[in-house]
PDB file of C-alpha atoms in Angstrom:
ATOM      1  CA  UNK A 592     109.149 122.480  81.801  1.00  0.00           C
ATOM      2  CA  UNK A 593     110.450 119.576  83.889  1.00  0.00           C
ATOM      3  CA  UNK A 594     113.993 118.422  83.002  1.00  0.00           C
ATOM      4  CA  UNK A 595     113.979 114.905  81.489  1.00  0.00           C
ATOM      5  CA  UNK A 596     116.261 113.534  84.214  1.00  0.00           C
ATOM      6  CA  UNK A 597     113.702 114.500  86.923  1.00  0.00           C
ATOM      7  CA  UNK A 598     110.634 113.049  85.200  1.00  0.00           C
ATOM      8  CA  UNK A 599     111.109 109.391  86.274  1.00  0.00           C
ATOM      9  CA  UNK A 600     111.617 110.426  89.921  1.00  0.00           C
ATOM     10  CA  UNK A 601     108.561 112.688  89.850  1.00  0.00           C
ATOM     11  CA  UNK A 602     106.379 109.954  88.348  1.00  0.00           C
ATOM     12  CA  UNK A 603     107.645 107.446  90.909  1.00  0.00           C
ATOM     13  CA  UNK A 604     106.750 109.844  93.749  1.00  0.00           C
ATOM     14  CA  UNK A 605     103.230 110.305  92.351  1.00  0.00           C
ATOM     15  CA  UNK A 606     102.700 106.551  91.999  1.00  0.00           C
ATOM     16  CA  UNK A 607     104.012 105.804  95.494  1.00  0.00           C
ATOM     17  CA  UNK A 608     101.646 108.204  97.253  1.00  0.00           C
ATOM     18  CA  UNK A 609      98.556 107.155  95.317  1.00  0.00           C
ATOM     19  CA  UNK A 610      98.672 103.660  96.858  1.00  0.00           C
ATOM     20  CA  UNK A 611      98.029 105.003 100.377  1.00  0.00           C
ATOM     21  CA  UNK A 612      94.271 105.566 100.004  1.00  0.00           C
ATOM     22  CA  UNK A 613      91.263 104.108  98.237  1.00  0.00           C
ATOM     23  CA  UNK A 614      89.229 106.464  96.069  1.00  0.00           C
ATOM     24  CA  UNK A 615      85.596 106.526  97.213  1.00  0.00           C
ATOM     25  CA  UNK A 616      84.411 108.748  94.372  1.00  0.00           C
ATOM     26  CA  UNK A 617      84.524 112.147  92.698  1.00  0.00           C
ATOM     27  CA  UNK A 618      81.942 114.843  91.966  1.00  0.00           C
ATOM     28  CA  UNK A 619      82.336 117.271  89.061  1.00  0.00           C
ATOM     29  CA  UNK A 620      82.291 120.910  90.163  1.00  0.00           C
ATOM     30  CA  UNK A 621      83.021 122.591  86.813  1.00  0.00           C
ATOM     31  CA  UNK A 622      82.640 121.118  83.347  1.00  0.00           C
ATOM     32  CA  UNK A 623      85.602 121.735  81.026  1.00  0.00           C
ATOM     33  CA  UNK A 624      85.284 121.695  77.238  1.00  0.00           C
ATOM     34  CA  UNK A 625      88.869 120.471  76.836  1.00  0.00           C
ATOM     35  CA  UNK A 626      90.492 118.090  79.289  1.00  0.00           C
ATOM     36  CA  UNK A 627      89.262 116.720  82.599  1.00  0.00           C
ATOM     37  CA  UNK A 628      86.586 118.499  84.621  1.00  0.00           C
ATOM     38  CA  UNK A 629      87.358 120.259  87.901  1.00  0.00           C
ATOM     39  CA  UNK A 630      86.150 117.983  90.707  1.00  0.00           C
ATOM     40  CA  UNK A 631      86.160 117.125  94.377  1.00  0.00           C
ATOM     41  CA  UNK A 632      87.404 113.610  95.165  1.00  0.00           C
ATOM     42  CA  UNK A 633      86.979 111.629  98.386  1.00  0.00           C
ATOM     43  CA  UNK A 634      89.553 109.051  99.465  1.00  0.00           C
ATOM     44  CA  UNK A 635      89.525 106.689 102.444  1.00  0.00           C
ATOM     45  CA  UNK A 636      92.558 105.460 104.351  1.00  0.00           C
ATOM     46  CA  UNK A 637      93.149 103.449 107.498  1.00  0.00           C
ATOM     47  CA  UNK A 638      95.593 104.458 110.203  1.00  0.00           C
ATOM     48  CA  UNK A 639      98.191 101.694 109.800  1.00  0.00           C
ATOM     49  CA  UNK A 640      99.332 101.852 113.436  1.00  0.00           C
ATOM     50  CA  UNK A 641      95.903 102.260 115.056  1.00  0.00           C
ATOM     51  CA  UNK A 642      93.497  99.558 113.844  1.00  0.00           C
ATOM     52  CA  UNK A 643      89.858 100.586 114.076  1.00  0.00           C
ATOM     53  CA  UNK A 644      90.256 104.124 112.685  1.00  0.00           C
ATOM     54  CA  UNK A 645      89.263 105.132 109.146  1.00  0.00           C
ATOM     55  CA  UNK A 646      89.730 108.639 107.745  1.00  0.00           C
ATOM     56  CA  UNK A 647      88.125 110.227 104.701  1.00  0.00           C
ATOM     57  CA  UNK A 648      89.725 113.214 103.018  1.00  0.00           C
ATOM     58  CA  UNK A 649      88.095 115.270 100.265  1.00  0.00           C
ATOM     59  CA  UNK A 650      90.305 117.350  97.983  1.00  0.00           C
ATOM     60  CA  UNK A 651      89.795 119.712  95.069  1.00  0.00           C
ATOM     61  CA  UNK A 652      91.289 118.411  91.809  1.00  0.00           C
ATOM     62  CA  UNK A 653      92.136 120.778  88.973  1.00  0.00           C
ATOM     63  CA  UNK A 654      90.893 119.815  85.514  1.00  0.00           C
ATOM     64  CA  UNK A 655      91.586 121.203  82.079  1.00  0.00           C
ATOM     65  CA  UNK A 656      94.531 120.112  79.958  1.00  0.00           C
ATOM     66  CA  UNK A 657      97.083 120.591  82.744  1.00  0.00           C
ATOM     67  CA  UNK A 658      94.953 118.503  85.114  1.00  0.00           C
ATOM     68  CA  UNK A 659      94.526 115.771  82.501  1.00  0.00           C
ATOM     69  CA  UNK A 660      98.288 115.389  82.169  1.00  0.00           C
ATOM     70  CA  UNK A 661      99.006 115.638  85.902  1.00  0.00           C
ATOM     71  CA  UNK A 662     100.759 118.985  85.567  1.00  0.00           C
ATOM     72  CA  UNK A 663      98.235 121.144  87.448  1.00  0.00           C
ATOM     73  CA  UNK A 664      98.753 122.346  90.987  1.00  0.00           C
ATOM     74  CA  UNK A 665      95.621 121.431  92.939  1.00  0.00           C
ATOM     75  CA  UNK A 666      94.302 124.115  95.283  1.00  0.00           C
ATOM     76  CA  UNK A 667      94.816 123.745  99.035  1.00  0.00           C
ATOM     77  CA  UNK A 668      91.150 122.957  99.613  1.00  0.00           C
ATOM     78  CA  UNK A 669      90.309 119.821 101.556  1.00  0.00           C
ATOM     79  CA  UNK A 670      88.280 118.433 104.414  1.00  0.00           C
ATOM     80  CA  UNK A 671      88.998 115.584 106.833  1.00  0.00           C
ATOM     81  CA  UNK A 672      86.747 113.249 108.830  1.00  0.00           C
ATOM     82  CA  UNK A 673      88.078 110.351 110.933  1.00  0.00           C
ATOM     83  CA  UNK A 674      85.888 107.852 112.779  1.00  0.00           C
ATOM     84  CA  UNK A 675      86.136 104.721 114.854  1.00  0.00           C
ATOM     85  CA  UNK A 676      85.102 101.892 112.511  1.00  0.00           C
ATOM     86  CA  UNK A 677      86.093  98.951 114.705  1.00  0.00           C
ATOM     87  CA  UNK A 678      87.795  98.150 117.994  1.00  0.00           C
ATOM     88  CA  UNK A 679      90.709 100.558 118.508  1.00  0.00           C
ATOM     89  CA  UNK A 680      93.962  98.938 119.542  1.00  0.00           C
ATOM     90  CA  UNK A 681      96.630 101.429 120.578  1.00  0.00           C
ATOM     91  CA  UNK A 682     100.236 100.310 120.124  1.00  0.00           C
ATOM     92  CA  UNK A 683     102.399 100.065 123.249  1.00  0.00           C
ATOM     93  CA  UNK A 684     104.415 103.125 122.192  1.00  0.00           C
ATOM     94  CA  UNK A 685     102.272 105.625 120.290  1.00  0.00           C
ATOM     95  CA  UNK A 686     104.273 108.674 119.140  1.00  0.00           C
ATOM     96  CA  UNK A 687     102.866 112.060 120.177  1.00  0.00           C
ATOM     97  CA  UNK A 688     102.899 113.084 116.502  1.00  0.00           C
ATOM     98  CA  UNK A 689     103.195 110.976 113.343  1.00  0.00           C
ATOM     99  CA  UNK A 690     102.377 111.372 109.641  1.00  0.00           C
ATOM    100  CA  UNK A 691      99.725 108.784 108.682  1.00  0.00           C
ATOM    101  CA  UNK A 692      98.928 109.907 105.111  1.00  0.00           C
ATOM    102  CA  UNK A 693     100.632 111.977 102.441  1.00  0.00           C
ATOM    103  CA  UNK A 694      99.615 112.777  98.872  1.00  0.00           C
ATOM    104  CA  UNK A 695     101.188 115.085  96.285  1.00  0.00           C
ATOM    105  CA  UNK A 696      98.910 117.863  95.044  1.00  0.00           C
ATOM    106  CA  UNK A 697     101.268 119.131  92.359  1.00  0.00           C
ATOM    107  CA  UNK A 698     104.031 117.612  90.259  1.00  0.00           C
ATOM    108  CA  UNK A 699     106.643 119.095  92.587  1.00  0.00           C
ATOM    109  CA  UNK A 700     106.787 120.820  95.978  1.00  0.00           C
ATOM    110  CA  UNK A 701     103.208 120.577  97.296  1.00  0.00           C
ATOM    111  CA  UNK A 702     101.434 117.883  99.297  1.00  0.00           C
ATOM    112  CA  UNK A 703      98.478 117.219 101.554  1.00  0.00           C
ATOM    113  CA  UNK A 704      99.613 115.530 104.750  1.00  0.00           C
ATOM    114  CA  UNK A 705      97.591 114.031 107.612  1.00  0.00           C
ATOM    115  CA  UNK A 706      99.327 113.936 110.989  1.00  0.00           C
ATOM    116  CA  UNK A 707      98.055 111.957 113.970  1.00  0.00           C
ATOM    117  CA  UNK A 708      98.486 113.590 117.369  1.00  0.00           C
ATOM    118  CA  UNK A 709      97.837 111.797 120.664  1.00  0.00           C
ATOM    119  CA  UNK A 710      95.894 113.798 123.268  1.00  0.00           C
ATOM    120  CA  UNK A 711      96.735 111.604 126.243  1.00  0.00           C
ATOM    121  CA  UNK A 712      94.875 113.788 128.783  1.00  0.00           C
ATOM    122  CA  UNK A 713      91.574 113.275 126.921  1.00  0.00           C
ATOM    123  CA  UNK A 714      92.310 109.799 125.509  1.00  0.00           C
ATOM    124  CA  UNK A 715      91.661 111.131 122.014  1.00  0.00           C
ATOM    125  CA  UNK A 716      93.368 110.681 118.665  1.00  0.00           C
ATOM    126  CA  UNK A 717      93.577 113.986 116.788  1.00  0.00           C
ATOM    127  CA  UNK A 718      94.046 113.944 113.014  1.00  0.00           C
ATOM    128  CA  UNK A 719      95.253 117.164 111.379  1.00  0.00           C
ATOM    129  CA  UNK A 720      95.308 117.625 107.593  1.00  0.00           C
ATOM    130  CA  UNK A 721      97.681 120.310 106.365  1.00  0.00           C
ATOM    131  CA  UNK A 722      98.858 121.574 103.010  1.00  0.00           C
ATOM    132  CA  UNK A 723     102.617 121.688 102.694  1.00  0.00           C
ATOM    133  CA  UNK A 724     104.577 123.635 100.125  1.00  0.00           C
ATOM    134  CA  UNK A 725     108.376 123.525 100.217  1.00  0.00           C
ATOM    135  CA  UNK A 726     108.808 127.116  99.062  1.00  0.00           C
ATOM    136  CA  UNK A 727     106.204 128.823 101.254  1.00  0.00           C
ATOM    137  CA  UNK A 728     104.154 127.094 103.942  1.00  0.00           C
ATOM    138  CA  UNK A 729     100.407 127.074 103.409  1.00  0.00           C
ATOM    139  CA  UNK A 730      98.113 127.559 106.415  1.00  0.00           C
ATOM    140  CA  UNK A 731      95.240 125.476 104.996  1.00  0.00           C
ATOM    141  CA  UNK A 732      94.212 122.819 107.533  1.00  0.00           C
ATOM    142  CA  UNK A 733      91.376 120.613 108.729  1.00  0.00           C
ATOM    143  CA  UNK A 734      90.977 118.645 111.969  1.00  0.00           C
ATOM    144  CA  UNK A 735      89.091 115.550 113.120  1.00  0.00           C
ATOM    145  CA  UNK A 736      89.129 113.767 116.476  1.00  0.00           C
ATOM    146  CA  UNK A 737      88.476 110.163 117.488  1.00  0.00           C
ATOM    147  CA  UNK A 738      87.917 109.491 121.191  1.00  0.00           C
ATOM    148  CA  UNK A 739      89.286 106.080 122.157  1.00  0.00           C
ATOM    149  CA  UNK A 740      86.293 104.238 123.644  1.00  0.00           C
ATOM    150  CA  UNK A 741      85.203 100.607 124.039  1.00  0.00           C
ATOM    151  CA  UNK A 742      83.691  99.088 120.893  1.00  0.00           C
ATOM    152  CA  UNK A 743      80.451  97.165 120.931  1.00  0.00           C
ATOM    153  CA  UNK A 744      77.909  96.520 123.685  1.00  0.00           C
ATOM    154  CA  UNK A 745      80.362  96.080 126.572  1.00  0.00           C
TER     155      UNK A 745
END
């Protein structure tokens, strides 16, 4: 059980990360008699520092009573796809590695994080989704690349 003094901070953390992406939709994978169904949800987010790139991440969401109340720990199962959706404008100083998206997948300790890497030699943005757990690192990951190319008929 979560101590009462930690509950407001935990709820604030959950609310803060949910604003980073737009939910595209969910598909039920297992029907549950009581509580929410197990499902896979797809969210879209834009790279705030690199206009012209949109990423979609799909994640497993645990249902049942614990999932309905936000107490379930979602499995480290996700997929990532990033694409050029407009002209790409690289900032003058692009870090070699930077977190561009983060979302909690349990009430405490676990998150899905998307990190942007810059492959300068190939002029390619590399997006890496990883599952992080404070107690023991999780090796689950997914990768997507976006080559930086001219946009349009030029």
